[in-house]
mmCIF file of C-alpha atoms in Angstrom:
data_model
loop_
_atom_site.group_PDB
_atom_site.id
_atom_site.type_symbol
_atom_site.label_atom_id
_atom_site.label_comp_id
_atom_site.label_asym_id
_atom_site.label_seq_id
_atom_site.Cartn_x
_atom_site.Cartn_y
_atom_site.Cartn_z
ATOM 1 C CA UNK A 1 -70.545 -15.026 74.012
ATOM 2 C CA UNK A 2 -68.478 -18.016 73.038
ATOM 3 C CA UNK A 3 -65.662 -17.934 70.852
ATOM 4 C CA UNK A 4 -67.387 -20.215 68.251
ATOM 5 C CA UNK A 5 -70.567 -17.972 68.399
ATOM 6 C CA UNK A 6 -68.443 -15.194 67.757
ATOM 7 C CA UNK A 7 -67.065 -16.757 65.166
ATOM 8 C CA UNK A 8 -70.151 -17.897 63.437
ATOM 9 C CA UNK A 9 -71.263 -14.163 63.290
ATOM 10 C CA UNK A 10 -68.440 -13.153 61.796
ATOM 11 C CA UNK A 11 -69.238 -14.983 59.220
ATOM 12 C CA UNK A 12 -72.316 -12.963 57.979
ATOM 13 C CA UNK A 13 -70.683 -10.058 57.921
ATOM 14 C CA UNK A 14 -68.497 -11.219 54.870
ATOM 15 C CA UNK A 15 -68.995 -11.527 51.516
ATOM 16 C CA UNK A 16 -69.584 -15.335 50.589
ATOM 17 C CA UNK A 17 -66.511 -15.266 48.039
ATOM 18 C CA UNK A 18 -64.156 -14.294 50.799
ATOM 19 C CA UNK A 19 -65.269 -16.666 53.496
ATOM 20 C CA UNK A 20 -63.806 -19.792 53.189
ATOM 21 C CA UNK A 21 -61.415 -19.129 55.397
ATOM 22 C CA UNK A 22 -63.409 -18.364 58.430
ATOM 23 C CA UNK A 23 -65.583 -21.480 57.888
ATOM 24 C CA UNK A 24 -62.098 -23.369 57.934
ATOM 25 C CA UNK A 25 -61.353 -21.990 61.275
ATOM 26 C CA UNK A 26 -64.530 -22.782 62.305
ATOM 27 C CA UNK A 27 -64.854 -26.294 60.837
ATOM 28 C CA UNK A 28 -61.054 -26.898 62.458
ATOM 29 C CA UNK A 29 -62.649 -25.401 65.531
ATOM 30 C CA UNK A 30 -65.449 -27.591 65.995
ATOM 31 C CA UNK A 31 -63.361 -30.908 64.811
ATOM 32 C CA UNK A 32 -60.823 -30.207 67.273
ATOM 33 C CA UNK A 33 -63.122 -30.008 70.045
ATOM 34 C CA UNK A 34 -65.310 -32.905 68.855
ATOM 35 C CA UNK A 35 -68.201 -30.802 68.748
ATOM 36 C CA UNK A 36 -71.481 -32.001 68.239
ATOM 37 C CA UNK A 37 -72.481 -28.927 65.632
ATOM 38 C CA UNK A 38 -69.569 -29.882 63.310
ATOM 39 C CA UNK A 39 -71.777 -32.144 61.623
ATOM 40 C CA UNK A 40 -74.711 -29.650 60.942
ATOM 41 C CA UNK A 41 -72.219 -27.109 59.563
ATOM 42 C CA UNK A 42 -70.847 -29.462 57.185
ATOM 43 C CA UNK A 43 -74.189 -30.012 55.829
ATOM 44 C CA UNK A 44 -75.086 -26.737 55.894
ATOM 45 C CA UNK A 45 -72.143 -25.497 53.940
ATOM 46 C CA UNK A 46 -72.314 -28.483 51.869
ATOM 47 C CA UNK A 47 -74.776 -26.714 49.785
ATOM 48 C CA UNK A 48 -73.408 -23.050 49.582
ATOM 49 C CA UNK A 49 -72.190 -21.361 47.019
ATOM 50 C CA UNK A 50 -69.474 -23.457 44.887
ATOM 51 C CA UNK A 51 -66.368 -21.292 46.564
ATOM 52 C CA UNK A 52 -67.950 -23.051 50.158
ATOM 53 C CA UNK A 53 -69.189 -25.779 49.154
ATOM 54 C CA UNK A 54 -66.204 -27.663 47.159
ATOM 55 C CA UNK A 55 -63.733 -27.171 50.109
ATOM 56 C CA UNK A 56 -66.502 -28.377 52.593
ATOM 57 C CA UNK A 57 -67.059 -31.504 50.827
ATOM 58 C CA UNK A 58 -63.236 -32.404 50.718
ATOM 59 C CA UNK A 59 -63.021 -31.595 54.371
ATOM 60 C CA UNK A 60 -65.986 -33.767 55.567
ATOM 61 C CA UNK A 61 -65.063 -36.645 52.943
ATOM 62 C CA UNK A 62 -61.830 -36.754 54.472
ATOM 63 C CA UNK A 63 -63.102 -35.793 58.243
ATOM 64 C CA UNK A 64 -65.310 -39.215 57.983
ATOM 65 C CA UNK A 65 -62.613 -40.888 56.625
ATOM 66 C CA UNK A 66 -61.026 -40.317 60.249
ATOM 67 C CA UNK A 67 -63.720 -40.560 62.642
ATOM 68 C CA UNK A 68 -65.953 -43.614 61.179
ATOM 69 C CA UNK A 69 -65.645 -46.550 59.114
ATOM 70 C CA UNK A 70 -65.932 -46.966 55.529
ATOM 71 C CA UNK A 71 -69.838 -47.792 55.044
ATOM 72 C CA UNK A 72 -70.110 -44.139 56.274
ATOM 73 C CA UNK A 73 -67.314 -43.044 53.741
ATOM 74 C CA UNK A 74 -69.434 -44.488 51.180
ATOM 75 C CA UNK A 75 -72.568 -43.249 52.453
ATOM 76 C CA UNK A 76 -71.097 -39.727 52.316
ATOM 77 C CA UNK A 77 -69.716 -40.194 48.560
ATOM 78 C CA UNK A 78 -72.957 -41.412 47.131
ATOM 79 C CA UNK A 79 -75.136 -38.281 48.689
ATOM 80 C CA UNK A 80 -72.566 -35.733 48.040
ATOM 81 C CA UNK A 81 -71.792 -36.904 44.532
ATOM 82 C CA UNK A 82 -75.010 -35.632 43.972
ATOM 83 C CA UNK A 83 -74.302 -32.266 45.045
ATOM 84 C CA UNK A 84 -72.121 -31.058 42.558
ATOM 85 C CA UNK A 85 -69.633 -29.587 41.571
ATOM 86 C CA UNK A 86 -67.059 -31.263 43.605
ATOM 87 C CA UNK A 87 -62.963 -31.229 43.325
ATOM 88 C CA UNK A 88 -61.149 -33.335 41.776
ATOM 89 C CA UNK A 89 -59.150 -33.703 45.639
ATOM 90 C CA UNK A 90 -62.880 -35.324 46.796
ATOM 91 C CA UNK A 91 -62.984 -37.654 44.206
ATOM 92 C CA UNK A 92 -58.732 -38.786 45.081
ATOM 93 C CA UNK A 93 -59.577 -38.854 49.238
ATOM 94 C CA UNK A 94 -62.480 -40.886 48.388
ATOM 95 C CA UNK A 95 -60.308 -42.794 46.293
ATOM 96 C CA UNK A 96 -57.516 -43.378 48.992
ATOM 97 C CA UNK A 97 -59.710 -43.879 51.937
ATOM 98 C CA UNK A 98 -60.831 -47.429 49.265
ATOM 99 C CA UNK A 99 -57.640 -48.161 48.545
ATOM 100 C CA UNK A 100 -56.406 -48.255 51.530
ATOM 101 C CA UNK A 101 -59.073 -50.621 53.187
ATOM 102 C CA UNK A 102 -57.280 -54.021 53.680
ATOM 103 C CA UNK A 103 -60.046 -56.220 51.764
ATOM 104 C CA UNK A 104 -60.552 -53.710 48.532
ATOM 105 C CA UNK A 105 -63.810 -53.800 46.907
ATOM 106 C CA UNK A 106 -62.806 -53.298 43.273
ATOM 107 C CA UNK A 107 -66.323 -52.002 42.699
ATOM 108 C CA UNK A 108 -66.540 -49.196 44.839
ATOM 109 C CA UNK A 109 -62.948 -48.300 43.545
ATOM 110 C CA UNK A 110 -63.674 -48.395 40.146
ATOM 111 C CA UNK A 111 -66.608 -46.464 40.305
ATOM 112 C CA UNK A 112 -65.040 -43.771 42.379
ATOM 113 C CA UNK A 113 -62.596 -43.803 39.441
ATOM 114 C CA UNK A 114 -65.380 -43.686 36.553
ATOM 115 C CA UNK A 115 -66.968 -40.869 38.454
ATOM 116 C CA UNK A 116 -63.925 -38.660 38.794
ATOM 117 C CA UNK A 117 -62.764 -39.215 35.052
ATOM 118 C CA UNK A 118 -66.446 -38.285 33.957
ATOM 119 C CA UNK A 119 -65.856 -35.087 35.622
ATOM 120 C CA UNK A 120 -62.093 -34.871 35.051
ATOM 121 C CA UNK A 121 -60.387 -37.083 32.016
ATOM 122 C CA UNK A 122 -60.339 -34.419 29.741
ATOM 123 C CA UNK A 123 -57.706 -32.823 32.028
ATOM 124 C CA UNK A 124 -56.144 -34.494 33.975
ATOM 125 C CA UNK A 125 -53.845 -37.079 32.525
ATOM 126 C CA UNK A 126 -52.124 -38.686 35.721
ATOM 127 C CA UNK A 127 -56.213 -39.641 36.768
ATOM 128 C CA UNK A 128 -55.896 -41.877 33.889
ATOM 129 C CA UNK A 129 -52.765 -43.465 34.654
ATOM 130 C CA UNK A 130 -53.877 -44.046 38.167
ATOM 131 C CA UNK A 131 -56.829 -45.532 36.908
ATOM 132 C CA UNK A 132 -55.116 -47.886 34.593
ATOM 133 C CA UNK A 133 -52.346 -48.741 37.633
ATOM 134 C CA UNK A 134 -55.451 -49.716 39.994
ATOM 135 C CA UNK A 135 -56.690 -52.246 37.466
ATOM 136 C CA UNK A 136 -53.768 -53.633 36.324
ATOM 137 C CA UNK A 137 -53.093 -54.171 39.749
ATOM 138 C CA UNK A 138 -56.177 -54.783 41.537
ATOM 139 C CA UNK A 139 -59.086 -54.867 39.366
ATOM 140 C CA UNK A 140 -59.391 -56.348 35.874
ATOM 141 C CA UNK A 141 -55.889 -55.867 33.659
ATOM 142 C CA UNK A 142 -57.758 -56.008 30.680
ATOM 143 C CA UNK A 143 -59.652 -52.675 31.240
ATOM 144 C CA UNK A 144 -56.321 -51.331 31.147
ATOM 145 C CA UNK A 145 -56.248 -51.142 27.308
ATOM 146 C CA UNK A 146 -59.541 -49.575 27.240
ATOM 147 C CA UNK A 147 -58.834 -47.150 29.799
ATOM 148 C CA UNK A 148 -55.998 -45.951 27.684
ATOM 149 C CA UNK A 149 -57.787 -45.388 24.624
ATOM 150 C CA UNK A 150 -60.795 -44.065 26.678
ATOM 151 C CA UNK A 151 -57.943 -41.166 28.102
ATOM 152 C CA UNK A 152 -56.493 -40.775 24.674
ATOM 153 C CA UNK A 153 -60.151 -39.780 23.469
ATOM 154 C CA UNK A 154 -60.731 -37.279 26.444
ATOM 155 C CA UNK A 155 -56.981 -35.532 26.746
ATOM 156 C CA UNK A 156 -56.555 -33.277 23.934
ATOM 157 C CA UNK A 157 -53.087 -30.999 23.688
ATOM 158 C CA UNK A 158 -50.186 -31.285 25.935
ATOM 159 C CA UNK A 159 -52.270 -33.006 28.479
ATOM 160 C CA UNK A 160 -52.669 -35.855 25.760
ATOM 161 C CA UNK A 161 -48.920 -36.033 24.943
ATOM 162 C CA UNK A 162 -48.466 -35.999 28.532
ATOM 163 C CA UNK A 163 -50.368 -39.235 28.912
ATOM 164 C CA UNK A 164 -48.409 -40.799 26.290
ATOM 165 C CA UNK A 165 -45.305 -40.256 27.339
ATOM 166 C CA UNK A 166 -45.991 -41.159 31.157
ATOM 167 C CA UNK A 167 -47.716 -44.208 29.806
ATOM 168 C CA UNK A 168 -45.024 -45.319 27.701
ATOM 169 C CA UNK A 169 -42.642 -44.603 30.410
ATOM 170 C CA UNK A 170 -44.364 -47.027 33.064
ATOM 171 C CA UNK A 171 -44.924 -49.688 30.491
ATOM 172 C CA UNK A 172 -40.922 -49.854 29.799
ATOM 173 C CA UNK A 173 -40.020 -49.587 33.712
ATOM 174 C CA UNK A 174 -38.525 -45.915 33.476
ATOM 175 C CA UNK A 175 -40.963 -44.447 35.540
ATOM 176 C CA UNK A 176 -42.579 -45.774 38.908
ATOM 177 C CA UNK A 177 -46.141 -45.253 40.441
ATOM 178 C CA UNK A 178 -47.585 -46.137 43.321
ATOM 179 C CA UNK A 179 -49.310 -49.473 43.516
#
């Protein structure tokens, strides 16, 4: 018996909750040997339970991210967004793999950022304040107002006064983020 068949097998014999990490050796496994059946076990464990399912769909966002071009990236984003839940990690490697293409299409970035602050803004205040960076840089700088009062609305407690102070902190060159 192979070592990835033996592998696979082991998997049944553990309880769902405790399995991630054998499905990461296996995923690594199969990724490392360019094997065919990588893609059918990211689908497959694209719809497991939650504790499978939200590391799976970081590792074959980012996975395509490597091996194909963006149209597939994309491709990949729109299906799985519909399998939720997903991490807040999926939505920022989606996010990156945009950024990073040398002719940025705003809208693609934009709504990769509307989608993660519709699952994330009420916690997550430096989402925001990448948000606001991306079109003050790159999209249209007079969302950026908006988007402020928008993350003012969602963050409540420290992660509201967290915001604020950040914010306040770019605006008057004290602190730096990445453009």
């Amino acid at each position: 018996m192979c070592v990835l068949q033996k592998l696979v097998n082991a998997k049944y014999n553990l309880l769902w909750q405790e399995s991630w990490p054998l499905w990461e050796i296996i995923l690594d496994f199969l990724s490392s040997n360019n094997s065919p059946k990588l893609v059918k076990m990211l689908e497959k464990g694209s719809t497991r339970q939650r504790e499978i399912s939200i590391p799976i769909k970081d590792f074959y966002i980012q996975w395509i991210g490597l091996t194909s071009g963006i149209q597939e990236v994309r491709q990949l984003y729109h299906r799985l967004q519909q399998l939720k839940p997903l991490s807040l990690q999926f939505y920022k490697t989606y996010l990156d793999l945009e950024e990073t293409q040398s002719i940025k299409k705003v809208k693609f970035i934009r709504q990769g950022y509307e989608d993660a602050v519709n699952e994330y803004g009420g916690l997550n205040p430096d989402l925001w304040l990448d948000y606001i960076r991306f079109e003050s840089t790159h999209g249209k700088p007079e969302n950026a107002g908006v988007l402020y009062y928008r993350a003012i609305k969602n963050l409540t407690g420290d992660q509201n006064t967290d915001f604020i102070s950040k914010h306040t902190l770019i605006q008057t060159g004290h602190l730096h983020t990445e453009s």
